[in-house]
CSV table of C-alpha atoms in Angstrom, one decimal:
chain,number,residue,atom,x,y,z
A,253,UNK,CA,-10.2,-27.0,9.1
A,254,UNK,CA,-9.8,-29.4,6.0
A,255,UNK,CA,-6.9,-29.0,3.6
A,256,UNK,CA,-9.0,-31.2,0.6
A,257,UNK,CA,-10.9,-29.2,-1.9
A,258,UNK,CA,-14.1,-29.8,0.1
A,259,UNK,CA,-13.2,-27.4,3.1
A,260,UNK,CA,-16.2,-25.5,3.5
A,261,UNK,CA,-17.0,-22.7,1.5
A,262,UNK,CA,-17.2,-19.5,3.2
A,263,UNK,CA,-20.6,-18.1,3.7
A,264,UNK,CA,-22.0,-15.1,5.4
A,265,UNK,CA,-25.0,-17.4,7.4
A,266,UNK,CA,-22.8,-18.1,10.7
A,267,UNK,CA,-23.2,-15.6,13.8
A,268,UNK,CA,-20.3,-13.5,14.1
A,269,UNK,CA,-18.7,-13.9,11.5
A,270,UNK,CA,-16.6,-12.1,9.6
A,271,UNK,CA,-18.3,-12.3,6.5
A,272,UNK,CA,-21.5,-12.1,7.8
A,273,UNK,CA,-20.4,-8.8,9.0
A,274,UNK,CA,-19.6,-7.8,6.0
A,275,UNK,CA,-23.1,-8.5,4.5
A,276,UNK,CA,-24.8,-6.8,7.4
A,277,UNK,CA,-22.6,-3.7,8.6
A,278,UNK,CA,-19.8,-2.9,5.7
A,279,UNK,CA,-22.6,-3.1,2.9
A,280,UNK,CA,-25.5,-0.9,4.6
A,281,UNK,CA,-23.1,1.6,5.8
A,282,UNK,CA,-21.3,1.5,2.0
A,283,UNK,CA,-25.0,2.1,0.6
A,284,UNK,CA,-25.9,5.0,3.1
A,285,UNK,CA,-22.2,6.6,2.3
A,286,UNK,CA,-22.6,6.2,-1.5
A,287,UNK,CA,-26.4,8.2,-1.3
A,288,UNK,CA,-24.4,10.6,0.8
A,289,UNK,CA,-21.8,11.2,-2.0
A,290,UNK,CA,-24.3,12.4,-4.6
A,291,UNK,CA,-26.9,14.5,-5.3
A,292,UNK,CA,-29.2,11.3,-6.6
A,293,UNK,CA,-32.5,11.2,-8.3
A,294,UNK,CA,-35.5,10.1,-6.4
A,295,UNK,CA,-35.2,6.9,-8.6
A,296,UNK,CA,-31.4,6.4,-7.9
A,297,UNK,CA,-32.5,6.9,-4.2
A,298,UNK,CA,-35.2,4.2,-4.7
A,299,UNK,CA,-32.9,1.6,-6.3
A,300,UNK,CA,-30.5,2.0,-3.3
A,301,UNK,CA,-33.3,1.5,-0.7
A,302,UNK,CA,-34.7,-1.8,-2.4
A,303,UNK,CA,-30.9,-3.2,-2.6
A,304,UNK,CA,-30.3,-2.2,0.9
A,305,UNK,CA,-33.5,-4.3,1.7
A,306,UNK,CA,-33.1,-7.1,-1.0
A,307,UNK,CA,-29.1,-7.6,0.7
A,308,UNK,CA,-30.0,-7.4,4.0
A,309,UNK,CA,-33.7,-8.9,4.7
A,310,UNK,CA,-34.7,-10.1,1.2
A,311,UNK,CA,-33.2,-12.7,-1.5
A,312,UNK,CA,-30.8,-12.7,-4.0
A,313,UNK,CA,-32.9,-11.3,-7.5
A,314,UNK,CA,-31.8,-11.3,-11.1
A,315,UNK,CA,-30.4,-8.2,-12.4
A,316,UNK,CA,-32.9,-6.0,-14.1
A,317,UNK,CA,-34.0,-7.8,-17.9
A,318,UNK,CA,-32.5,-4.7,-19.9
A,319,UNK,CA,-29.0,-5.3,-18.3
A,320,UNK,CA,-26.2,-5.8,-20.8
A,321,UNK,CA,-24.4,-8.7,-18.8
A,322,UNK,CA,-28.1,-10.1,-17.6
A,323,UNK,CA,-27.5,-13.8,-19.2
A,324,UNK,CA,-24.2,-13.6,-18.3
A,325,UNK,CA,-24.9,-13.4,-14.5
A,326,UNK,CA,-27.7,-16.0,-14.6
A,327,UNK,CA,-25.2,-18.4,-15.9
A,328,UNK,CA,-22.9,-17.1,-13.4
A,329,UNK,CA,-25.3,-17.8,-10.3
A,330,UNK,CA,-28.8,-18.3,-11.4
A,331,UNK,CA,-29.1,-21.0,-8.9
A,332,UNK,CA,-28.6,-18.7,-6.4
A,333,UNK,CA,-31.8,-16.6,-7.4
A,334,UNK,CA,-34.3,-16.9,-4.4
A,335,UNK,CA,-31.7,-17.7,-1.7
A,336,UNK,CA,-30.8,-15.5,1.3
A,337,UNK,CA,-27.7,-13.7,0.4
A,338,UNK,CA,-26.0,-14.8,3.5
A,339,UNK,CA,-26.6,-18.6,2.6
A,340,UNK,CA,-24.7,-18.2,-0.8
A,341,UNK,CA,-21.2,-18.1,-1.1
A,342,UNK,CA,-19.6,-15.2,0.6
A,343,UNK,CA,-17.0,-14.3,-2.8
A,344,UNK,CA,-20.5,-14.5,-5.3
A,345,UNK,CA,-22.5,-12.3,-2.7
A,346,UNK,CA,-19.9,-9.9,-2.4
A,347,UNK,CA,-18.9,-9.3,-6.1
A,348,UNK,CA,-23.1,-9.6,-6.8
A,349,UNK,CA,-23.7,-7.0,-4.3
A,350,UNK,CA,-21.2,-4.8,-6.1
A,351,UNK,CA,-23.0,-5.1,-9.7
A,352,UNK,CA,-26.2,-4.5,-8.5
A,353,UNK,CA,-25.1,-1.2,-6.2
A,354,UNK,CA,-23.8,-0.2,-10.2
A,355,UNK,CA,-27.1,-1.1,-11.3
A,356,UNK,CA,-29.0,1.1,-8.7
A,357,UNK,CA,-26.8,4.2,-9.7
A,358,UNK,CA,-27.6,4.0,-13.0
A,359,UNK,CA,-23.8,3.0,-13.7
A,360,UNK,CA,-24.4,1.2,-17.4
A,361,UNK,CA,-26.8,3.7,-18.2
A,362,UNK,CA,-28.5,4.9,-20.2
A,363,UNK,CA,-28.9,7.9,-18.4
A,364,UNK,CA,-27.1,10.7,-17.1
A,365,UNK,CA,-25.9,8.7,-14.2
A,366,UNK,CA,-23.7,6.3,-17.3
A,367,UNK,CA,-20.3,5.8,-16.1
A,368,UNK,CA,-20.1,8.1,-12.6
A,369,UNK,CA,-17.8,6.2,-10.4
A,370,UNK,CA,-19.8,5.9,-6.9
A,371,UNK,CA,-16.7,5.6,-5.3
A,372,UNK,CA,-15.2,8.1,-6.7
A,373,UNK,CA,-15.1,11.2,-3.8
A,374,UNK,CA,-14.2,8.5,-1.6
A,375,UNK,CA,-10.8,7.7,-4.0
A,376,UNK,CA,-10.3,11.7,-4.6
A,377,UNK,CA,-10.6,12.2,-0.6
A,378,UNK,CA,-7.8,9.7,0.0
A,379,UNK,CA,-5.4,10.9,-2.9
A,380,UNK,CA,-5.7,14.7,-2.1
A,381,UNK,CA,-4.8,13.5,1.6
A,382,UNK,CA,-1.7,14.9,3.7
A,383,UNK,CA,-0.9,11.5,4.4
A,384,UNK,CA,-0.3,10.5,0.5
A,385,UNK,CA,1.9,13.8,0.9
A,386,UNK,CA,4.2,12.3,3.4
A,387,UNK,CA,4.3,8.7,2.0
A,388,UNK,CA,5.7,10.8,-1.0
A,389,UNK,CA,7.9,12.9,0.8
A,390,UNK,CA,9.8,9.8,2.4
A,391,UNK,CA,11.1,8.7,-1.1
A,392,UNK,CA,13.4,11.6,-0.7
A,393,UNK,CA,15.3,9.7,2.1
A,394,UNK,CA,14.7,6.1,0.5
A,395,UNK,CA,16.9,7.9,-2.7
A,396,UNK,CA,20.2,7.9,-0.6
A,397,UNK,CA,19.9,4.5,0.7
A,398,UNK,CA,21.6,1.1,-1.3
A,399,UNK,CA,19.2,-0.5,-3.9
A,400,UNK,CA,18.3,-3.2,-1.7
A,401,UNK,CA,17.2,-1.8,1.0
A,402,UNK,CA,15.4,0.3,-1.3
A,403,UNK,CA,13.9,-3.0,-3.0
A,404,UNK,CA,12.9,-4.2,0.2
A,405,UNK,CA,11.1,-0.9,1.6
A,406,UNK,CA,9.5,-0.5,-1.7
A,407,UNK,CA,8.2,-4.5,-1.7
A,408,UNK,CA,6.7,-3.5,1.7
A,409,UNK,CA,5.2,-0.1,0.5
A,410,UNK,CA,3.3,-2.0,-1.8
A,411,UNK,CA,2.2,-5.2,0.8
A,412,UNK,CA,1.3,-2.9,3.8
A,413,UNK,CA,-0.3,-0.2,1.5
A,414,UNK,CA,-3.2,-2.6,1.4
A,415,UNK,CA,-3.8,-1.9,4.9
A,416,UNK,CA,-5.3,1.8,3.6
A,417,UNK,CA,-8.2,-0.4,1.3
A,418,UNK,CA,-10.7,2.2,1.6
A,419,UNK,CA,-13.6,-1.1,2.1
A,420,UNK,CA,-11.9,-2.2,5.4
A,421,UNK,CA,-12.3,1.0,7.1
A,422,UNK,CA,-16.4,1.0,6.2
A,423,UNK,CA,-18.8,-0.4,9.0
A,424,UNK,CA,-15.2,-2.1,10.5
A,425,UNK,CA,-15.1,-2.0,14.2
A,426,UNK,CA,-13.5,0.6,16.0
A,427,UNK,CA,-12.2,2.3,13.4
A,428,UNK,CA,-14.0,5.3,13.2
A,429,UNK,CA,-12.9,6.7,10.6
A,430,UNK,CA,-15.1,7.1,7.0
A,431,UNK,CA,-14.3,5.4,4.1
A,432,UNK,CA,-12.0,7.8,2.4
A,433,UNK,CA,-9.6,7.1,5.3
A,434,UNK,CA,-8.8,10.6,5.8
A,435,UNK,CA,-9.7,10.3,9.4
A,436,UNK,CA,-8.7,8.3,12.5
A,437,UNK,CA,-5.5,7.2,13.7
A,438,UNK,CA,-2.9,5.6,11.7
A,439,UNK,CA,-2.7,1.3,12.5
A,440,UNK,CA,0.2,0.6,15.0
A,441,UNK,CA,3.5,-0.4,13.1
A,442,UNK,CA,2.8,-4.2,11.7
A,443,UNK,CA,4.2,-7.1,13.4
A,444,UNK,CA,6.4,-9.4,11.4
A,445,UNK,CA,5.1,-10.8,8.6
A,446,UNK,CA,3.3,-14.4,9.3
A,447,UNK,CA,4.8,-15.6,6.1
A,448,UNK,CA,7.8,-14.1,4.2
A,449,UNK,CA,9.4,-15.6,0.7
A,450,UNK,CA,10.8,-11.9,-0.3
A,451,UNK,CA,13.9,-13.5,-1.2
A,452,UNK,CA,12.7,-15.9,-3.3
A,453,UNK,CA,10.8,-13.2,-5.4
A,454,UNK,CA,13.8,-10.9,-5.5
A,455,UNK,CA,15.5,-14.2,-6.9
A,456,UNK,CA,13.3,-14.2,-9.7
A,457,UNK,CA,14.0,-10.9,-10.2
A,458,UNK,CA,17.3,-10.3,-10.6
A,459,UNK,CA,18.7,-6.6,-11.3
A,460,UNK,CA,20.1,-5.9,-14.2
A,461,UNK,CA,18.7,-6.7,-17.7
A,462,UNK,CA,18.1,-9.7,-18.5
A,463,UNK,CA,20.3,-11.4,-21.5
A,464,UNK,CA,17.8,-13.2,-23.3
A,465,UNK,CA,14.1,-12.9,-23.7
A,466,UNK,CA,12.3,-9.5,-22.4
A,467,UNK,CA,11.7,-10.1,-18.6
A,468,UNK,CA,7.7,-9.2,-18.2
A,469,UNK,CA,6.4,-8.8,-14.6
A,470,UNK,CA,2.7,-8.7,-13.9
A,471,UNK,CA,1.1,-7.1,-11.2
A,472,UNK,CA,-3.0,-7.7,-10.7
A,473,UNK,CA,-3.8,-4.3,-8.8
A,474,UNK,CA,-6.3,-4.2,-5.6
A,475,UNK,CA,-7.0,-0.8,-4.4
A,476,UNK,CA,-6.2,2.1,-5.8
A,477,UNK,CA,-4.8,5.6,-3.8
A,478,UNK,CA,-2.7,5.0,-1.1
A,479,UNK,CA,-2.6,1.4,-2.0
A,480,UNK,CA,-2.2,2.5,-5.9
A,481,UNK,CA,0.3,4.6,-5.0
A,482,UNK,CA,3.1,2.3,-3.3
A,483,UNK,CA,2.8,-0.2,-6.3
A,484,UNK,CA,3.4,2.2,-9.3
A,485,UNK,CA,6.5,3.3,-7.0
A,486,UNK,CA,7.1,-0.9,-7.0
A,487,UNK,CA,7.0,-0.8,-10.3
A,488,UNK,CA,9.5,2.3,-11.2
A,489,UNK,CA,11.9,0.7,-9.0
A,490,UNK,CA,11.5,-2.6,-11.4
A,491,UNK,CA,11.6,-1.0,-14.4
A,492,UNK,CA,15.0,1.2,-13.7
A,493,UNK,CA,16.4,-1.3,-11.9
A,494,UNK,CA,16.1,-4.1,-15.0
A,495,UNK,CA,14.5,-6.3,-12.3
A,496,UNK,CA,11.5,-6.1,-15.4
A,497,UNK,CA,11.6,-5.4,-19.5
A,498,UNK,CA,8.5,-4.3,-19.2
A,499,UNK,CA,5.4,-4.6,-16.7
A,500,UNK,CA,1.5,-4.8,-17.5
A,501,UNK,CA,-0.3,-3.9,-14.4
A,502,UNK,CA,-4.1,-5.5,-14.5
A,503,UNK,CA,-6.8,-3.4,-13.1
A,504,UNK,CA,-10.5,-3.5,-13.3
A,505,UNK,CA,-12.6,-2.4,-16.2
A,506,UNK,CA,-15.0,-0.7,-13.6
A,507,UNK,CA,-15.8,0.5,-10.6
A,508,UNK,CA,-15.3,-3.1,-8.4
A,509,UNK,CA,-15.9,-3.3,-4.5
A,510,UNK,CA,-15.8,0.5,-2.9
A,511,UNK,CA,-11.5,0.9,-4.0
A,512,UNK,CA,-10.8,-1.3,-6.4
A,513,UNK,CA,-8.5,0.5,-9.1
A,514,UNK,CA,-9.5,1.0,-12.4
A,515,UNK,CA,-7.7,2.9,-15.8
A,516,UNK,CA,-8.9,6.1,-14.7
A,517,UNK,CA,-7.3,5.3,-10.9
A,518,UNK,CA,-4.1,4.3,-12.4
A,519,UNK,CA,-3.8,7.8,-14.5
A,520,UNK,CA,-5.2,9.6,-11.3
A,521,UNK,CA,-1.8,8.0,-9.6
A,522,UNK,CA,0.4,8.5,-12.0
A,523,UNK,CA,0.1,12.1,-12.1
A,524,UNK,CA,-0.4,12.5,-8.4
A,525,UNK,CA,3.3,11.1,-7.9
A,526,UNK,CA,4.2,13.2,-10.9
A,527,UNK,CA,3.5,16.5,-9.9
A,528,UNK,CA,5.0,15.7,-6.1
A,529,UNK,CA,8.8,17.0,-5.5
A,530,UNK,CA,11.9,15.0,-5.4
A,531,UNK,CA,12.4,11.4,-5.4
A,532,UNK,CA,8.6,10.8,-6.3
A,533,UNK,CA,8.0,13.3,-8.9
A,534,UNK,CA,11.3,12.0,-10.7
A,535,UNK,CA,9.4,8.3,-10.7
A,536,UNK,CA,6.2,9.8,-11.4
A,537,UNK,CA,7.6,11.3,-14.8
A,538,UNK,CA,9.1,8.0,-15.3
A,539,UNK,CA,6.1,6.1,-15.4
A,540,UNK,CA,4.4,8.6,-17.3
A,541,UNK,CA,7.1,7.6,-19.8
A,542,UNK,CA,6.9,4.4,-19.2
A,543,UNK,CA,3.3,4.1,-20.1
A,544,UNK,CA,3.7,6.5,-23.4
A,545,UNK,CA,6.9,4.1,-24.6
A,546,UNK,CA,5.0,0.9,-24.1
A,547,UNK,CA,7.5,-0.4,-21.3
A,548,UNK,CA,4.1,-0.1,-18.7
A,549,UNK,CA,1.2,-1.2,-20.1
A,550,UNK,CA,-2.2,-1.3,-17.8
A,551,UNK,CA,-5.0,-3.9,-19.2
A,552,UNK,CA,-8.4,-4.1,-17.8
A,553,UNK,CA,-10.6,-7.6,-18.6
A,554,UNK,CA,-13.4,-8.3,-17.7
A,555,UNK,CA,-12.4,-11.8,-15.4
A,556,UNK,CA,-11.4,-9.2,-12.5
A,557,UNK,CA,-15.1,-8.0,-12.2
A,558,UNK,CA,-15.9,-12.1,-12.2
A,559,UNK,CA,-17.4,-13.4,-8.6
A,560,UNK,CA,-14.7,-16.4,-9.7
A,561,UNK,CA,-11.2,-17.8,-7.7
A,562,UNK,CA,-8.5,-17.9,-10.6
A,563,UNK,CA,-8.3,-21.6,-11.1
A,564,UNK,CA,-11.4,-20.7,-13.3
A,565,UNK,CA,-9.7,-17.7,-15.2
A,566,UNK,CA,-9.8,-17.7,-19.1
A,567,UNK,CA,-7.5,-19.1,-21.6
A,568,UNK,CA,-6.2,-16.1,-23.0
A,569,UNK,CA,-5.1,-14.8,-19.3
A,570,UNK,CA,-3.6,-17.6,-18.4
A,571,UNK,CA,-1.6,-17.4,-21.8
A,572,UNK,CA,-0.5,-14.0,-20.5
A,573,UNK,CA,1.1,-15.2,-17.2
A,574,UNK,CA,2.6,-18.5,-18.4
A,575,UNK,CA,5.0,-15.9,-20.4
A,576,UNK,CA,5.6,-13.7,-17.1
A,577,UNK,CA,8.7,-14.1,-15.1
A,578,UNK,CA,6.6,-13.3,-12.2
A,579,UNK,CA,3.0,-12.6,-11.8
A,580,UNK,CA,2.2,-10.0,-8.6
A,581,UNK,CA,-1.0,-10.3,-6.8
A,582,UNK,CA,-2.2,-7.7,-4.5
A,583,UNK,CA,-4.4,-7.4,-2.0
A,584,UNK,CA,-6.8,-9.5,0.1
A,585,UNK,CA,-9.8,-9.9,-2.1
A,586,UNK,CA,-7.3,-11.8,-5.2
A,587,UNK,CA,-5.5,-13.5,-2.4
A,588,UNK,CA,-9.3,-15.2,-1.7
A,589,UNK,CA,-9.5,-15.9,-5.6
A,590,UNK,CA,-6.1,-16.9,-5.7
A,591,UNK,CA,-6.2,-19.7,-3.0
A,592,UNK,CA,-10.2,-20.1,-3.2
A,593,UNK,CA,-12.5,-18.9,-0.8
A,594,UNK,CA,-12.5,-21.6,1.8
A,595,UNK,CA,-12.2,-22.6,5.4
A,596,UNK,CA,-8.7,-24.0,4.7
A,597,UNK,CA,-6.6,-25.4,7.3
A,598,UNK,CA,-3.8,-22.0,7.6
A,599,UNK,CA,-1.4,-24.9,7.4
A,600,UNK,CA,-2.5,-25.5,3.7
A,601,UNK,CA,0.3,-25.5,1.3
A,602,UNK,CA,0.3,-22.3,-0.5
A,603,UNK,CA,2.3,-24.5,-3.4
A,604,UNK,CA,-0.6,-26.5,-3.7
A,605,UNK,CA,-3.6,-24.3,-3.9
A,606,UNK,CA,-2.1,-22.0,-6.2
A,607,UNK,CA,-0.8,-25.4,-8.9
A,608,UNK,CA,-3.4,-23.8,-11.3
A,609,UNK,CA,-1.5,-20.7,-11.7
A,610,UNK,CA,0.4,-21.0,-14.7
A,611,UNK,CA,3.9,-19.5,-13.6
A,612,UNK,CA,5.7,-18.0,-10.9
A,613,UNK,CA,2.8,-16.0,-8.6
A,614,UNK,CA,3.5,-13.8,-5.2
A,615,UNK,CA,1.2,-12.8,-2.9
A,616,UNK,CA,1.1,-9.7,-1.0
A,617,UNK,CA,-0.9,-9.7,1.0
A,618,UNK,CA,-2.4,-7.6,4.7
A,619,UNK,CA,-4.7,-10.3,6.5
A,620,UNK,CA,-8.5,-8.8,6.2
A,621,UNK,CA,-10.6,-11.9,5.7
A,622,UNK,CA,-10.4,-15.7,7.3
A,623,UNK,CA,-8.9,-17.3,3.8
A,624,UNK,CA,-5.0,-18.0,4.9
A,625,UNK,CA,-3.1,-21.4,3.7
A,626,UNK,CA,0.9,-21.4,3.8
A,627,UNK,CA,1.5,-20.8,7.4
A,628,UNK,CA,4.5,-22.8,9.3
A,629,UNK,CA,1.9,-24.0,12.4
A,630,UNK,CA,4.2,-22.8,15.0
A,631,UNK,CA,3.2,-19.5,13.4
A,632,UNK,CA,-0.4,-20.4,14.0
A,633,UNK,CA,0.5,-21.5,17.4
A,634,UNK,CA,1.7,-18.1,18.3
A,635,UNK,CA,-1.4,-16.1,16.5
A,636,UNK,CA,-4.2,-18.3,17.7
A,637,UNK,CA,-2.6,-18.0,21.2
A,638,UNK,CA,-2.7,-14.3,21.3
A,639,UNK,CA,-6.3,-14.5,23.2
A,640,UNK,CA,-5.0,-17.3,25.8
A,641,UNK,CA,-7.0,-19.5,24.9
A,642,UNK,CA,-5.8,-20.7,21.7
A,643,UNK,CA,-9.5,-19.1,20.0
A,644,UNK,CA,-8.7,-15.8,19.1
A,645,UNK,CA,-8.6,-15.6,15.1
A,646,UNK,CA,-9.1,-11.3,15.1
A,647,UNK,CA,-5.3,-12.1,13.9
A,648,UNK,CA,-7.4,-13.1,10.3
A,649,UNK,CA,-9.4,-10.3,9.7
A,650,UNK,CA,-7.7,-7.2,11.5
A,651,UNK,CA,-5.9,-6.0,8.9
A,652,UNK,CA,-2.5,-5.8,11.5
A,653,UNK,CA,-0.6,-8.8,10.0
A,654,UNK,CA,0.6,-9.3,6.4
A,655,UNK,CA,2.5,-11.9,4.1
A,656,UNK,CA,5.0,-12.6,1.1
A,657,UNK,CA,4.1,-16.1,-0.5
A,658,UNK,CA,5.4,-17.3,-3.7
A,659,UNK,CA,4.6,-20.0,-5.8
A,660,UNK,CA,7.9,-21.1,-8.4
């Protein structure tokens, strides 16, 4: 695998490949749970059917000529019009398959359909869960312990929460569970991580507040629930601590892939840990304050919903984290944008595909798709030796590894 800029970009066209599995098992079973979730008209129902056939047998069409953000997504891919979707490139398939699932449920309206979140039973599944009750619950005992070891355990909250991303469990293999992960067996308890630079984000984050200029932490969101939940506790622990002045956590502006947070996610979370007991209900009612006082701030533009890596981001974004004393990216899918979605040799230097960024960026990051740069290669020694026979890269996609990488 290449570590130039022309390492192949991914596509869904080879045979067992992860993201062709994607395009033909996550997205038919997403479409077949979505119909499930709602009591759809017979022309909602319709839409779905010729997007389950358009995604999985037919070619990649324009959006409808009414849309609001038609010209928008000609300019964004019109060469792709007429193309297999498996033969286009797997980040643009997946985001297009997204806005055109929106499309068939009447998402921009008009209609009476105009704004319903698809996902949205799947999200209110997951947060009414037992399980988001005991995460809760073990903040209690996290309370006694010294603030570092609390830093740390909330830093890995917030990494290995992205291993309960409602769109891995869909169509994934073996897991049996549905998408609101309310089912099935918890993972086994993660390995250690494949990269780790915690200490040099803590470093950038010293406790205590800060002497000069307000310290302002970003954190680009990736899933919301049990995901959502572990990085609002992140960011309490940042905000009391004077690790951060202030925080602006970056979400979608709507529905995006089946989990993918959005304002009305965040405000779902926020009160969730609010009304809990304890330790979590006290940071709950925090961040509620935070958020009315102007010391959280959530922003939403429309870039996150863009099929896009973030070399390509706007100006006035990349205005916003030039300022930042660290940018926060979670989650697999802005790890992809992040490092561009490519064949990269895992050996890549994480420095230098993520030059663009303009500041100090962390990943965190579970592995759930075959984008990884920054490794140390006896690291990819070890994981590409798990199957005997130096082949196995399951360690990519499975969801049971995860990473800390910074970028100064």
């Amino acid at each position: 695998m290449p570590e130039a800029d022309d390492a192949p970009v991914i596509v869904s066209s080879a045979p067992g490949s992860f993201a062709r599995s994607v395009l033909a098992e996550r997205h038919p079973a997403l479409i077949q749970q979505v119909r499930d979730a709602f009591p759809w008209s017979p022309e909602r129902h319709r839409a779905l059917d010729a997007l389950l056939r358009s995604s999985t047998e037919g070619v990649v069409e324009p959006l409808d000529p009414d849309a609001h953000d038609r010209e928008q997504w000609d300019a964004w891919g019109g060469e792709y019009f007429g193309r297999s979707w498996f033969d286009v490139p797997f980040l643009w398939s997946e985001s297009y398959f997204y806005r055109r699932l929106l499309q068939a449920v009447g998402y921009f309206g008009p209609g009476p359909w105009q704004g319903i979140d698809p996902f949205a039973p799947f999200k209110r599944a997951e947060l009414s869960g037992s399980l988001v009750d005991d995460e809760l619950a073990a903040l209690d005992a996290l309370a006694q312990r010294p603030v570092e070891e609390r830093a740390a355990a909330y830093l890995q909250g917030s990494l290995w929460g992205n291993r309960a991303d409602l769109g891995f469990s869909v169509g994934s293999h073996g897991s049996g569970g549905p998408a609101d992960g309310s089912a099935g067996e918890e993972p086994p308890e993660p390995p250690p991580l494949v990269a780790d630079d915690s200490e040099v984000l803590w470093s950038l984050l010293p406790a205590g507040r800060s002497p000069g200029a307000a310290r302002t932490v970003h954190v680009i969101a990736d899933n919301s629930g049990r995901e959502l939940i572990p990085d609002l506790v992140l960011i309490d622990h940042l905000l009391t601590t004077g690790r951060a002045d202030d925080v602006v956590l970056h979400v979608k502006p709507y529905p995006y892939y089946v989990s993918d947070a959005t304002m009305a996610d965040v405000v779902d979370c926020a009160r969730r840990i609010a009304q809990a007991s304890g330790s979590a209900g006290e940071a709950g009612k925090r961040l509620w304050a935070a958020m009315g006082d102007g010391r959280l701030v959530v922003r939403a533009h429309g870039f996150y919903c863009a099929p896009f890596p973030y070399s390509e981001m706007p100006t006035e974004l990349r205005q916003e984290f030039a300022g930042a004393a660290l940018t926060i990216v979670k989650g697999d899918l802005n790890y992809r944008r992040l490092v561009g979605d490519r064949l990269w040799s895992p050996t890549t230097s994480f420095a230098g595909r993520t030059a663009h960024f303009p500041g100090p960026v962390a990943a965190l990051r579970t592995l759930k798709s075959d984008v990884i740069v920054g490794l140390d290669p006896r690291t990819v020694a070890r994981l590409e030796d798990t199957g005997g026979d130096g082949t196995d890269q399951a360690w990519r996609t499975s969801g049971t590894h995860g990473l800390v990488q910074v970028k100064l």
